[in-house]
mmCIF file with all atom_site columns, C-alpha atoms and ligand atoms in Angstrom:
data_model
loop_
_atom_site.group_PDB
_atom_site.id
_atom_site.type_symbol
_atom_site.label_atom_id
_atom_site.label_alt_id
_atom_site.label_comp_id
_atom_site.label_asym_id
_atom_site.label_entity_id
_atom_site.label_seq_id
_atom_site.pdbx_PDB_ins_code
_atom_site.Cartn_x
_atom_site.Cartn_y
_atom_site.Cartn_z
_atom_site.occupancy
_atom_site.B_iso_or_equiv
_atom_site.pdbx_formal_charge
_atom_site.auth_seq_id
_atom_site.auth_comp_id
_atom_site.auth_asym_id
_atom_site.auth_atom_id
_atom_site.pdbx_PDB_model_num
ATOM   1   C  CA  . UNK A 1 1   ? 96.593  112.966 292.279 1.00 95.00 ? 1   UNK A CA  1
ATOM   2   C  CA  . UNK A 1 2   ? 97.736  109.472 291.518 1.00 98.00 ? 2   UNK A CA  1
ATOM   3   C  CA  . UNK A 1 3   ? 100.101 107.354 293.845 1.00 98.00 ? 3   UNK A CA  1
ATOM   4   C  CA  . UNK A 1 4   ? 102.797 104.989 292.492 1.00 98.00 ? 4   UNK A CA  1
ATOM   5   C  CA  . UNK A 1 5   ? 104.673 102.889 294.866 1.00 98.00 ? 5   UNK A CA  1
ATOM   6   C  CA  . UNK A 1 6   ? 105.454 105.206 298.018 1.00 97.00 ? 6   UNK A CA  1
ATOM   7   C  CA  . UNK A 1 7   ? 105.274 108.577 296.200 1.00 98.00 ? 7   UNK A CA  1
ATOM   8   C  CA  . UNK A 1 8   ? 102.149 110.763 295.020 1.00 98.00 ? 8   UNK A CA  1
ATOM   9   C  CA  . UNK A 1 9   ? 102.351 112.706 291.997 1.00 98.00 ? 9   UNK A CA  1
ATOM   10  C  CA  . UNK A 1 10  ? 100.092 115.538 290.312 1.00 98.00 ? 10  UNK A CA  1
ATOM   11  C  CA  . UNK A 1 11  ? 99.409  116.639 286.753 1.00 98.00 ? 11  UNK A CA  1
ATOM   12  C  CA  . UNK A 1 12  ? 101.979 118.434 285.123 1.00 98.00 ? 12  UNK A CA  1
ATOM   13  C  CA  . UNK A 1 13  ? 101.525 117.797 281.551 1.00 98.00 ? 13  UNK A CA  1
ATOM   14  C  CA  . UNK A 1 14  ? 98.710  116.909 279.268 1.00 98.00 ? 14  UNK A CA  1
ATOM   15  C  CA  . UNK A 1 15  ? 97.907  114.876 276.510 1.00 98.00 ? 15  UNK A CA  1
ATOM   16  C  CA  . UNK A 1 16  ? 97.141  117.369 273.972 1.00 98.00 ? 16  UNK A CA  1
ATOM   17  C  CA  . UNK A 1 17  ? 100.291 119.240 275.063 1.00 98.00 ? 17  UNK A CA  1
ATOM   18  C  CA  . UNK A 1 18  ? 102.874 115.863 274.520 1.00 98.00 ? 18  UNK A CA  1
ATOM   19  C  CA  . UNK A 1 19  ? 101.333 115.503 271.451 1.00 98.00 ? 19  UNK A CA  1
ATOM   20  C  CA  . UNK A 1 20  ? 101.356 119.116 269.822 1.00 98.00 ? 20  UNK A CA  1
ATOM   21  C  CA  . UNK A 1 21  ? 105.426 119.424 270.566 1.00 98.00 ? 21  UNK A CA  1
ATOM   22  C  CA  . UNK A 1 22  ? 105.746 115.787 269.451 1.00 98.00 ? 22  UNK A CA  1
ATOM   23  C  CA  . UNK A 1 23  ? 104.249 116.901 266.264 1.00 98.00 ? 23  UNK A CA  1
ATOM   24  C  CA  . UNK A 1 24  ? 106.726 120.274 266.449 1.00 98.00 ? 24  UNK A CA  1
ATOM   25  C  CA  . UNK A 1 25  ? 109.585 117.937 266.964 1.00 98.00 ? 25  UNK A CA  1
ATOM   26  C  CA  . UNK A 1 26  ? 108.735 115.739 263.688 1.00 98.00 ? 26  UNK A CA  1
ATOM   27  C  CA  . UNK A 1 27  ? 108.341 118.500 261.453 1.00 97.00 ? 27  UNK A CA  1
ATOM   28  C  CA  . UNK A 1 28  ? 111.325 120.119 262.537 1.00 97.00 ? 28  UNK A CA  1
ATOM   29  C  CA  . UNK A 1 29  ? 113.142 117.019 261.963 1.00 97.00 ? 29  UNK A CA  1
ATOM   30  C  CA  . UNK A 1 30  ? 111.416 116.655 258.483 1.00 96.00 ? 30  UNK A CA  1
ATOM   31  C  CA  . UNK A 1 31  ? 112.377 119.522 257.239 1.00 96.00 ? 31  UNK A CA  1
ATOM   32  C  CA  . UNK A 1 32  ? 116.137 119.360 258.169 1.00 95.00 ? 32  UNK A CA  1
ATOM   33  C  CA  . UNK A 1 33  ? 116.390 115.719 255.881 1.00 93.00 ? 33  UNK A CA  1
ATOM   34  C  CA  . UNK A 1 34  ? 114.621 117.132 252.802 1.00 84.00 ? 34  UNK A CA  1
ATOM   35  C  CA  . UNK A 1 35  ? 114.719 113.812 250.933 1.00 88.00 ? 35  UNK A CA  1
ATOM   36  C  CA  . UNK A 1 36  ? 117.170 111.318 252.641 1.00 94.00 ? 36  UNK A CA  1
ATOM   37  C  CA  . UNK A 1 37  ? 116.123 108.497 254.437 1.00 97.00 ? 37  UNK A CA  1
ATOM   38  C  CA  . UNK A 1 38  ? 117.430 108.772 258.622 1.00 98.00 ? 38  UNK A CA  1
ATOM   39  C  CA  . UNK A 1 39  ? 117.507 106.097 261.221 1.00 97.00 ? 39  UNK A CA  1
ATOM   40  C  CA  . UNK A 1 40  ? 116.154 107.255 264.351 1.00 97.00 ? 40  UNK A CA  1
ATOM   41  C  CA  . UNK A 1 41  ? 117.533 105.600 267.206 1.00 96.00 ? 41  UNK A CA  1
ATOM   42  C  CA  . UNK A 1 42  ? 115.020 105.366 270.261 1.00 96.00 ? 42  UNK A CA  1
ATOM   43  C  CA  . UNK A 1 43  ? 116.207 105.094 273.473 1.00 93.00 ? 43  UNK A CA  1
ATOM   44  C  CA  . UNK A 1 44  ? 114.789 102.083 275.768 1.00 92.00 ? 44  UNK A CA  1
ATOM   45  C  CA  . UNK A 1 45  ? 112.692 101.686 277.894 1.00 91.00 ? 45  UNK A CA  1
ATOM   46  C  CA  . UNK A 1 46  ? 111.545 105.725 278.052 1.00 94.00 ? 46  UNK A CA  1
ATOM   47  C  CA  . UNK A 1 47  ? 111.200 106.582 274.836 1.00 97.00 ? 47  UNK A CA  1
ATOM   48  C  CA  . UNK A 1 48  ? 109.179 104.098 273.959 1.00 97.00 ? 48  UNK A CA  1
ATOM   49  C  CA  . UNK A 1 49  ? 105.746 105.862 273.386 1.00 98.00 ? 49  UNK A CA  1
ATOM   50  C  CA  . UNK A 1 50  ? 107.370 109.150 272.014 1.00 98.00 ? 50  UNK A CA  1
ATOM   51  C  CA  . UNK A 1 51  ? 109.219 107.357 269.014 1.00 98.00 ? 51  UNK A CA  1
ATOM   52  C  CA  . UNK A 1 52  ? 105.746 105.425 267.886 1.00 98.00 ? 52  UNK A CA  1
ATOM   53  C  CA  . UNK A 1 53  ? 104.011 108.749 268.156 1.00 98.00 ? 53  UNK A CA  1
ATOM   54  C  CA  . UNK A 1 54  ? 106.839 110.927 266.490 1.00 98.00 ? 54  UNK A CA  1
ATOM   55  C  CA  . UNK A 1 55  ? 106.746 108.324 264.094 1.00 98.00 ? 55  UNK A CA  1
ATOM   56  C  CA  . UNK A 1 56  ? 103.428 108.694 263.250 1.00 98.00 ? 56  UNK A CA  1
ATOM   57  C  CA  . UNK A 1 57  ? 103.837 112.247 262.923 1.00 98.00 ? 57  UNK A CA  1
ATOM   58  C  CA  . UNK A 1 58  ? 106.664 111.751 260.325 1.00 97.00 ? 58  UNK A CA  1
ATOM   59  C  CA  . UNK A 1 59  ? 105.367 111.720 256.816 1.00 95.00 ? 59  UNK A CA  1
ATOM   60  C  CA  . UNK A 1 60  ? 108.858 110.997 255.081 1.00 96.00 ? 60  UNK A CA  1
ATOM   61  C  CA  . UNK A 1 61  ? 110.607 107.865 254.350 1.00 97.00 ? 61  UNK A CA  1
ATOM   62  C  CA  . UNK A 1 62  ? 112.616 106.616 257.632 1.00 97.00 ? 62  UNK A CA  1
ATOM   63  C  CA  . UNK A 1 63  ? 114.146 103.841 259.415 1.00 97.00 ? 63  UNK A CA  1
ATOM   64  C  CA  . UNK A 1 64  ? 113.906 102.862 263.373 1.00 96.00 ? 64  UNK A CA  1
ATOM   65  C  CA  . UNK A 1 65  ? 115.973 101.176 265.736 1.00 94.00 ? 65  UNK A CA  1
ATOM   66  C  CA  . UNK A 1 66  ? 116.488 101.050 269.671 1.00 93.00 ? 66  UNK A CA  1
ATOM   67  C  CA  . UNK A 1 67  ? 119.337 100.671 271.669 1.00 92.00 ? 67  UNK A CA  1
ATOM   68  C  CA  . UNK A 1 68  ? 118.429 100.328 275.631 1.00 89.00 ? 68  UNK A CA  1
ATOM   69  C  CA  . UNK A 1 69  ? 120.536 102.263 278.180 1.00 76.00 ? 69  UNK A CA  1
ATOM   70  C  CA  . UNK A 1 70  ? 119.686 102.569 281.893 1.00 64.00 ? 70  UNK A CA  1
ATOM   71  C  CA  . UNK A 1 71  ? 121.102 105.011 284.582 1.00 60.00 ? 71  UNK A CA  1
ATOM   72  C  CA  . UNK A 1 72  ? 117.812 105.924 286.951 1.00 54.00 ? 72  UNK A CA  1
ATOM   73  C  CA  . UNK A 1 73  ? 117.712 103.896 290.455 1.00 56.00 ? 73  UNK A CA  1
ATOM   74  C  CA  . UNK A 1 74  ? 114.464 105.366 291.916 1.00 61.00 ? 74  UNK A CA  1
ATOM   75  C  CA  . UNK A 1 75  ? 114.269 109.352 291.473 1.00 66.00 ? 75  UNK A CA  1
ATOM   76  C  CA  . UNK A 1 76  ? 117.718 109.954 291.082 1.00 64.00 ? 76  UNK A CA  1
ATOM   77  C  CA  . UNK A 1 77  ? 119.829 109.731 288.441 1.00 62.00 ? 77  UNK A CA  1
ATOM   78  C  CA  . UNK A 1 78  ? 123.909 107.699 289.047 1.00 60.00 ? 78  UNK A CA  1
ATOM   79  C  CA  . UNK A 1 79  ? 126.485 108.435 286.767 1.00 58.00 ? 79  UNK A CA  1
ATOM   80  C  CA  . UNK A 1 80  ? 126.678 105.207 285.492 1.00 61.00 ? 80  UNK A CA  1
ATOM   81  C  CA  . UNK A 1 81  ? 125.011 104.397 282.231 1.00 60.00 ? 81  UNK A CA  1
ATOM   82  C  CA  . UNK A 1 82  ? 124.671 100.855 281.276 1.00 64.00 ? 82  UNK A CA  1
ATOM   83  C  CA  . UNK A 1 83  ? 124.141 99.657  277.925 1.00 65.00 ? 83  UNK A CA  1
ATOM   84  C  CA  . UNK A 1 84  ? 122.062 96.714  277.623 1.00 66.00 ? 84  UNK A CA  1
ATOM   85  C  CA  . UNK A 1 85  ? 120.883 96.175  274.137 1.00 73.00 ? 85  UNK A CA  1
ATOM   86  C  CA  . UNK A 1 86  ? 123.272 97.523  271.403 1.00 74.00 ? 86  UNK A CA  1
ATOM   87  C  CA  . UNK A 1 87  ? 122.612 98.725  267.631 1.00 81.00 ? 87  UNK A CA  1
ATOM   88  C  CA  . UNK A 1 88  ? 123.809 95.909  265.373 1.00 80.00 ? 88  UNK A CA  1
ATOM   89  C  CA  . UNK A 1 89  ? 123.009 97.910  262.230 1.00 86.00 ? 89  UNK A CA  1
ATOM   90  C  CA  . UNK A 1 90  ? 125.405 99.450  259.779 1.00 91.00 ? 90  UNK A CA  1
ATOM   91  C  CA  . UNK A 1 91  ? 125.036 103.174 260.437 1.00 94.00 ? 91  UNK A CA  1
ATOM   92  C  CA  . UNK A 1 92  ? 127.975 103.970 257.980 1.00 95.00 ? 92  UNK A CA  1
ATOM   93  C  CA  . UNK A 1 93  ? 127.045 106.459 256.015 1.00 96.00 ? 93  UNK A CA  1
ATOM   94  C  CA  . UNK A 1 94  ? 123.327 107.581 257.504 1.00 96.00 ? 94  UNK A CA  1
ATOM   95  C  CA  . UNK A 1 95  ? 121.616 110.364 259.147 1.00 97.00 ? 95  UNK A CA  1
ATOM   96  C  CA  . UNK A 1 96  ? 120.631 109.050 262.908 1.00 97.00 ? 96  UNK A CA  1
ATOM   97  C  CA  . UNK A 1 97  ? 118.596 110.937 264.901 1.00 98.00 ? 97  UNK A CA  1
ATOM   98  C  CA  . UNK A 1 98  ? 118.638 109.869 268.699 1.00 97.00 ? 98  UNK A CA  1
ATOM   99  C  CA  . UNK A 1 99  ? 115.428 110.006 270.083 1.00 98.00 ? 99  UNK A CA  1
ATOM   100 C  CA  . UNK A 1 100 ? 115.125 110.377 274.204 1.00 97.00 ? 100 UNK A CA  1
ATOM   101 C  CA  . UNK A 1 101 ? 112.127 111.100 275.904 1.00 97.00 ? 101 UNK A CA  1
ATOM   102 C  CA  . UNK A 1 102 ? 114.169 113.205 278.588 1.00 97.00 ? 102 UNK A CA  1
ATOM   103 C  CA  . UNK A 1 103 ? 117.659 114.975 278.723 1.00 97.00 ? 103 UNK A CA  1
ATOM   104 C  CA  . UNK A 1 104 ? 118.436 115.558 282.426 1.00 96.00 ? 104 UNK A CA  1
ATOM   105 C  CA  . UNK A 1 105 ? 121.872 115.589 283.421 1.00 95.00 ? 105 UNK A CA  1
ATOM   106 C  CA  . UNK A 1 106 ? 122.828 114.534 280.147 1.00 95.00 ? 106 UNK A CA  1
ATOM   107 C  CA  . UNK A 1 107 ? 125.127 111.093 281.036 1.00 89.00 ? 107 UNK A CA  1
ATOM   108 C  CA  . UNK A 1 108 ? 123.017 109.398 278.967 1.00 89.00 ? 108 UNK A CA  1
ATOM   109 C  CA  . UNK A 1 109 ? 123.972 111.381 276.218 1.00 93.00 ? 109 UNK A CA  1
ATOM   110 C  CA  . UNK A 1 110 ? 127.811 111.307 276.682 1.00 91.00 ? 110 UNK A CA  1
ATOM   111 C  CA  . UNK A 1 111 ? 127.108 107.671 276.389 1.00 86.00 ? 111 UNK A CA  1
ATOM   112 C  CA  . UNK A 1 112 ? 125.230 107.915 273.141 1.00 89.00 ? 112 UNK A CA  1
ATOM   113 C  CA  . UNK A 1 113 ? 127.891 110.125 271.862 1.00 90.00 ? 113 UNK A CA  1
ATOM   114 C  CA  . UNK A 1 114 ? 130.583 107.892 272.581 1.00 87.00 ? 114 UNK A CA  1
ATOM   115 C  CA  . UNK A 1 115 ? 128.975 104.755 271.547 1.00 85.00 ? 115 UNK A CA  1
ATOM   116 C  CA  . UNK A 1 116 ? 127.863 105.886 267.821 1.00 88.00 ? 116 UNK A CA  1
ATOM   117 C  CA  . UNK A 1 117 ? 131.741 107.583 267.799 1.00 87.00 ? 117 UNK A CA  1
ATOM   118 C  CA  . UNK A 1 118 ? 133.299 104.367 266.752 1.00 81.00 ? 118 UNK A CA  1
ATOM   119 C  CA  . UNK A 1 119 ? 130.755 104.137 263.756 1.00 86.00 ? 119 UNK A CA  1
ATOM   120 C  CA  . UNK A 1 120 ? 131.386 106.042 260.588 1.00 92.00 ? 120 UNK A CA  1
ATOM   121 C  CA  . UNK A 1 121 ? 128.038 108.117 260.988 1.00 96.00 ? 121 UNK A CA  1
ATOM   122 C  CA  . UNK A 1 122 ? 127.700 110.933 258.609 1.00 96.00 ? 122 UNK A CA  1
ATOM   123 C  CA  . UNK A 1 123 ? 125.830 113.257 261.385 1.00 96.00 ? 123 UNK A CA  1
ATOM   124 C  CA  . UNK A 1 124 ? 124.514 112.346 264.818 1.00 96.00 ? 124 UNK A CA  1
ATOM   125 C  CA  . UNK A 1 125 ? 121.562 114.703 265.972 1.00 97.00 ? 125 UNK A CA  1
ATOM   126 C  CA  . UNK A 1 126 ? 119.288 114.572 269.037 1.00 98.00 ? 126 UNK A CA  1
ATOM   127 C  CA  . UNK A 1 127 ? 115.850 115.094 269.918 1.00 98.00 ? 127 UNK A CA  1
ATOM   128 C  CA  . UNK A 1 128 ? 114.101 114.848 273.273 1.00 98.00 ? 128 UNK A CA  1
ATOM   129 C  CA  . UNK A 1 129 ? 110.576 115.128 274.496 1.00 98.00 ? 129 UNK A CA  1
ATOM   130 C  CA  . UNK A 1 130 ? 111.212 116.714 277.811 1.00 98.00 ? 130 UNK A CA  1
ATOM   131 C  CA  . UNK A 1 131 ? 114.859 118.741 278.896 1.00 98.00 ? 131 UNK A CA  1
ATOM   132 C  CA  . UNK A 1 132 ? 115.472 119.762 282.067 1.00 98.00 ? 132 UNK A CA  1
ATOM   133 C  CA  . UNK A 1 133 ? 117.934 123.096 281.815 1.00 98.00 ? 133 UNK A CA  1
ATOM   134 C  CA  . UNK A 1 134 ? 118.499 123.518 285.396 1.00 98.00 ? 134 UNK A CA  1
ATOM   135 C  CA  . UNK A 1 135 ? 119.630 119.625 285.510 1.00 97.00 ? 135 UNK A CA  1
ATOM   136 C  CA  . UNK A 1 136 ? 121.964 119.885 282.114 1.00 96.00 ? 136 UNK A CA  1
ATOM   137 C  CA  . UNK A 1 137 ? 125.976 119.865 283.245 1.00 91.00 ? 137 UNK A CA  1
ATOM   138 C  CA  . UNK A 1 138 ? 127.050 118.797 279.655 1.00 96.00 ? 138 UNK A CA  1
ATOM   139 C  CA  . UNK A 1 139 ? 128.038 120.513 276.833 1.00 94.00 ? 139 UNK A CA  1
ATOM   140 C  CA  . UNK A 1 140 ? 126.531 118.459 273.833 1.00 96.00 ? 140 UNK A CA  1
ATOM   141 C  CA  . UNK A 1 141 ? 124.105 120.328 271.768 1.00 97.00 ? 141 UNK A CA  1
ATOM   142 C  CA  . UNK A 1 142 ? 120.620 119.199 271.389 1.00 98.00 ? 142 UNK A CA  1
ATOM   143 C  CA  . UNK A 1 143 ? 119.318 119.741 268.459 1.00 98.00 ? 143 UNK A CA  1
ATOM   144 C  CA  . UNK A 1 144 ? 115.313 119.503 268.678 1.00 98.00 ? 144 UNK A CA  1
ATOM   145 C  CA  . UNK A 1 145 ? 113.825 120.061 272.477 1.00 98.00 ? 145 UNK A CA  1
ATOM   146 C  CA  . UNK A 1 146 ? 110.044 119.194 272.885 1.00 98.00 ? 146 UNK A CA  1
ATOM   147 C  CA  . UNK A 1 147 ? 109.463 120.797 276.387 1.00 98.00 ? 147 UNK A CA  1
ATOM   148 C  CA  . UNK A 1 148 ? 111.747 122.226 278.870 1.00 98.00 ? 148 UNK A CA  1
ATOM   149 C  CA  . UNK A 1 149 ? 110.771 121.675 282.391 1.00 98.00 ? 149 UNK A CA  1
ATOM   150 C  CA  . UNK A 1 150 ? 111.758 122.558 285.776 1.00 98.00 ? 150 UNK A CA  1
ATOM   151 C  CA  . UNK A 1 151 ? 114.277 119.834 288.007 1.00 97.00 ? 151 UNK A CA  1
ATOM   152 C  CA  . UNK A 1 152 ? 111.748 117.761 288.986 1.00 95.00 ? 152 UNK A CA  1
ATOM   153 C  CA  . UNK A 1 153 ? 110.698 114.324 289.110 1.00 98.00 ? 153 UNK A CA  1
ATOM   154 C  CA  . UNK A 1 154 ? 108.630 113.403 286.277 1.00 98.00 ? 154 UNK A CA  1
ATOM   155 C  CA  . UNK A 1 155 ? 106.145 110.430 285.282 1.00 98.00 ? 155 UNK A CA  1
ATOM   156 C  CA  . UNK A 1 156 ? 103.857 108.675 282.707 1.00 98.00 ? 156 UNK A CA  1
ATOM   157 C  CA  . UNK A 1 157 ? 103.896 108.843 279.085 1.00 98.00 ? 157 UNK A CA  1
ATOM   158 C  CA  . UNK A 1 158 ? 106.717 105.761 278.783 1.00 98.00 ? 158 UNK A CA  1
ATOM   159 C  CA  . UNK A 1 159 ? 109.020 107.536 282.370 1.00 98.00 ? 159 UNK A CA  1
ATOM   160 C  CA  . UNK A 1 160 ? 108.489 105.092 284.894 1.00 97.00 ? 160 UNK A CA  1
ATOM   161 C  CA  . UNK A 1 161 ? 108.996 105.597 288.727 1.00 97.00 ? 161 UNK A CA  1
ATOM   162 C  CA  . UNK A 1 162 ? 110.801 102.243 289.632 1.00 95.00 ? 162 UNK A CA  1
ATOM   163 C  CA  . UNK A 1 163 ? 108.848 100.475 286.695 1.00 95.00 ? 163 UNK A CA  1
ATOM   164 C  CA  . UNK A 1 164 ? 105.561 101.829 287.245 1.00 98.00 ? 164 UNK A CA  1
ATOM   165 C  CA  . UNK A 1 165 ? 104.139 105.127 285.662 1.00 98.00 ? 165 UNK A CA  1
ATOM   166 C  CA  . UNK A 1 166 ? 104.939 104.354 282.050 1.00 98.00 ? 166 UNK A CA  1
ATOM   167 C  CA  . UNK A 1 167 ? 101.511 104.040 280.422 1.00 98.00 ? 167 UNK A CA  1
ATOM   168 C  CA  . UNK A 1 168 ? 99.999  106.913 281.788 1.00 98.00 ? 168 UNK A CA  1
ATOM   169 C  CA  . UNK A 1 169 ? 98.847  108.917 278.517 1.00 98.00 ? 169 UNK A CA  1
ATOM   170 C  CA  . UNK A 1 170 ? 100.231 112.402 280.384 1.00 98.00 ? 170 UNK A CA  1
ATOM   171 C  CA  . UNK A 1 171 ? 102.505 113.696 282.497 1.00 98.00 ? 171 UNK A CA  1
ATOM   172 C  CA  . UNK A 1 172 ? 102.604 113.572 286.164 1.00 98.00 ? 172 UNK A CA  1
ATOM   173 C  CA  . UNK A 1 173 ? 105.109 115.299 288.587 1.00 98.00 ? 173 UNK A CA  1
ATOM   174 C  CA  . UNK A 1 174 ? 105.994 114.500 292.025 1.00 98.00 ? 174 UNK A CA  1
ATOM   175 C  CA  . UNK A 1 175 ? 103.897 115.802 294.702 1.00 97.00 ? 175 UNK A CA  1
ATOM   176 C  CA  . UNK A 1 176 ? 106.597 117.537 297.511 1.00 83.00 ? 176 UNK A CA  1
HETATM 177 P  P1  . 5GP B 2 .   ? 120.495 111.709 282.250 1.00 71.08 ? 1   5GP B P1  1
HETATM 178 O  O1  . 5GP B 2 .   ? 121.499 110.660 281.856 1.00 71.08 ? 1   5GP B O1  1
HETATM 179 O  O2  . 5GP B 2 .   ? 120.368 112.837 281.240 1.00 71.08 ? 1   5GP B O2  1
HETATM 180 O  O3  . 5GP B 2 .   ? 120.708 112.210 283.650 1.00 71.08 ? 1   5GP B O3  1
HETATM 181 O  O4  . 5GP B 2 .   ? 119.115 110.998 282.351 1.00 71.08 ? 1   5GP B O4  1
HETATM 182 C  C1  . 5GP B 2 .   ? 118.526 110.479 281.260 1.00 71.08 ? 1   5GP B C1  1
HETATM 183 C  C2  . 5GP B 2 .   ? 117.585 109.339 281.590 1.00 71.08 ? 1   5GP B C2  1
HETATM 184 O  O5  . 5GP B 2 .   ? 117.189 109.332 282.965 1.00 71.08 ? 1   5GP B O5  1
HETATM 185 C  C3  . 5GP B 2 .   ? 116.318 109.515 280.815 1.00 71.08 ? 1   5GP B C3  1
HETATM 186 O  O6  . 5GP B 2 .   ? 116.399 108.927 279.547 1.00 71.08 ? 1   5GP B O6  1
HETATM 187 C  C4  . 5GP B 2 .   ? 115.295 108.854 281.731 1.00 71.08 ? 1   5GP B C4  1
HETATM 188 O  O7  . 5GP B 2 .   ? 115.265 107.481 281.485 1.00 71.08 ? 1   5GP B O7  1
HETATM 189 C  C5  . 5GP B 2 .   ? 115.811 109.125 283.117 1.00 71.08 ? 1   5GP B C5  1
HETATM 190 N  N1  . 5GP B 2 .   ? 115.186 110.354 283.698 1.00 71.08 ? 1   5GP B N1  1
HETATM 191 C  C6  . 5GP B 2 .   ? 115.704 111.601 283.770 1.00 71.08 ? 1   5GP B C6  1
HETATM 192 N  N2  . 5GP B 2 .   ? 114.864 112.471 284.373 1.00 71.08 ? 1   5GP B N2  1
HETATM 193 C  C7  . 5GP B 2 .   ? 113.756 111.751 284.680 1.00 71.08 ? 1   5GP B C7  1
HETATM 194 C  C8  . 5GP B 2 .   ? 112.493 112.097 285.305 1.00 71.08 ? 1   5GP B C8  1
HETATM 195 O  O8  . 5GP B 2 .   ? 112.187 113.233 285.695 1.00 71.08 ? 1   5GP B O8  1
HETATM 196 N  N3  . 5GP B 2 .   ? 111.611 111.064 285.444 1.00 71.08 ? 1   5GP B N3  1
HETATM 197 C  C9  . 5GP B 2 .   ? 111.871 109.781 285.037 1.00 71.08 ? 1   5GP B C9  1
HETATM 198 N  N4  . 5GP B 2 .   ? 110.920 108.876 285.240 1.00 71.08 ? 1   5GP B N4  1
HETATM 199 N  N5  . 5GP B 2 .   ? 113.042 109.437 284.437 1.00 71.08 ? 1   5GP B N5  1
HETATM 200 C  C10 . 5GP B 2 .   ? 113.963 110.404 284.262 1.00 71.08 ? 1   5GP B C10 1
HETATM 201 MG MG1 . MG  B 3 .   ? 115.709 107.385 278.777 1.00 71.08 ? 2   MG  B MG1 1
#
């Protein structure tokens, strides 16, 4: 059991297992762009750790670039999604892959959706680490899911409680 701030979480998730559906969610993705280049878009500050290791599990020619969003305030999350760092690359024409490290009631995506609307992208697809079914109100498809879990509080591996958690090599859940 570990103890961040005023909460106490125990292990949920392990190393091994992150990495082996990181690894399913790169190959899937691989084998849907055949030879053209994408631009995967990572989400900030999350998805930090599961873009360098999908990354690493990608063995095709590709192109990175984060855009930071925010809508957590503690363990909850509002429905207002703030963008604070924007793409300022020309995604006419591409393949983007959004990359979140969790899908929960899926605002951030609307977000996404509506932000990369504007630009004259050929297809938008998404991946995420971790989904949370139970959570998910919207109706955009996802199009590669790592691991679905149940509605609960999760931490570590880049998912922060209040800013701490986030470089804990597994996955923790809260402790009720
Ligand atoms: P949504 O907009 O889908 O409700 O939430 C998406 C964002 O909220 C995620 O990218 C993540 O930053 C945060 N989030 C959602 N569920 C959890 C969770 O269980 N733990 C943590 N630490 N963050 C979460
Ligand atoms: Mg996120």
């Amino acid at each position: 059991m570990i103890q961040l701030h005023d909460k106490t979480f125990v292990p949920f998730i392990s190393a091994q297992e992150i990495d082996s559906a990181i690894q399913s969610l790169a190959q899937q993705v691989e084998a849907e762009f055949g030879q053209e280049i994408p631009v995967f878009i990572g989400v900030l500050n999350g998805s930090f750790m599961v873009v360098s290791d999908f990354m690493k599990h990608y063995q095709k020619p590709c192109e990175l670039s984060f855009i930071k969003m925010a809508s957590y305030q503690g363990t909850t999350s509002t429905d207002v999604v703030k963008q604070l760092i924007g793409i300022n690359q020309d995604l006419s024409g591409r393949s983007v892959v959004i990359i979140e490290d969790i899908v929960d009631t899926g605002n951030t995506l609307v977000e996404l959706k509506e932000l990369f609307k504007a630009q004259n992208i050929k297809e938008l697809k998404i991946a995420t680490l971790f989904f949370k079914p139970e959570a998910y109100k919207k109706d955009i498809k996802i199009d590669y899911i790592g691991i679905s879990i149940p509605n609960k509080f999760i931490v570590g591996y880049g998912l922060d409680y209040d800013e701490l958690g986030r470089n804990l090599p597994e996955v923790y859940q809260l402790n009720e």
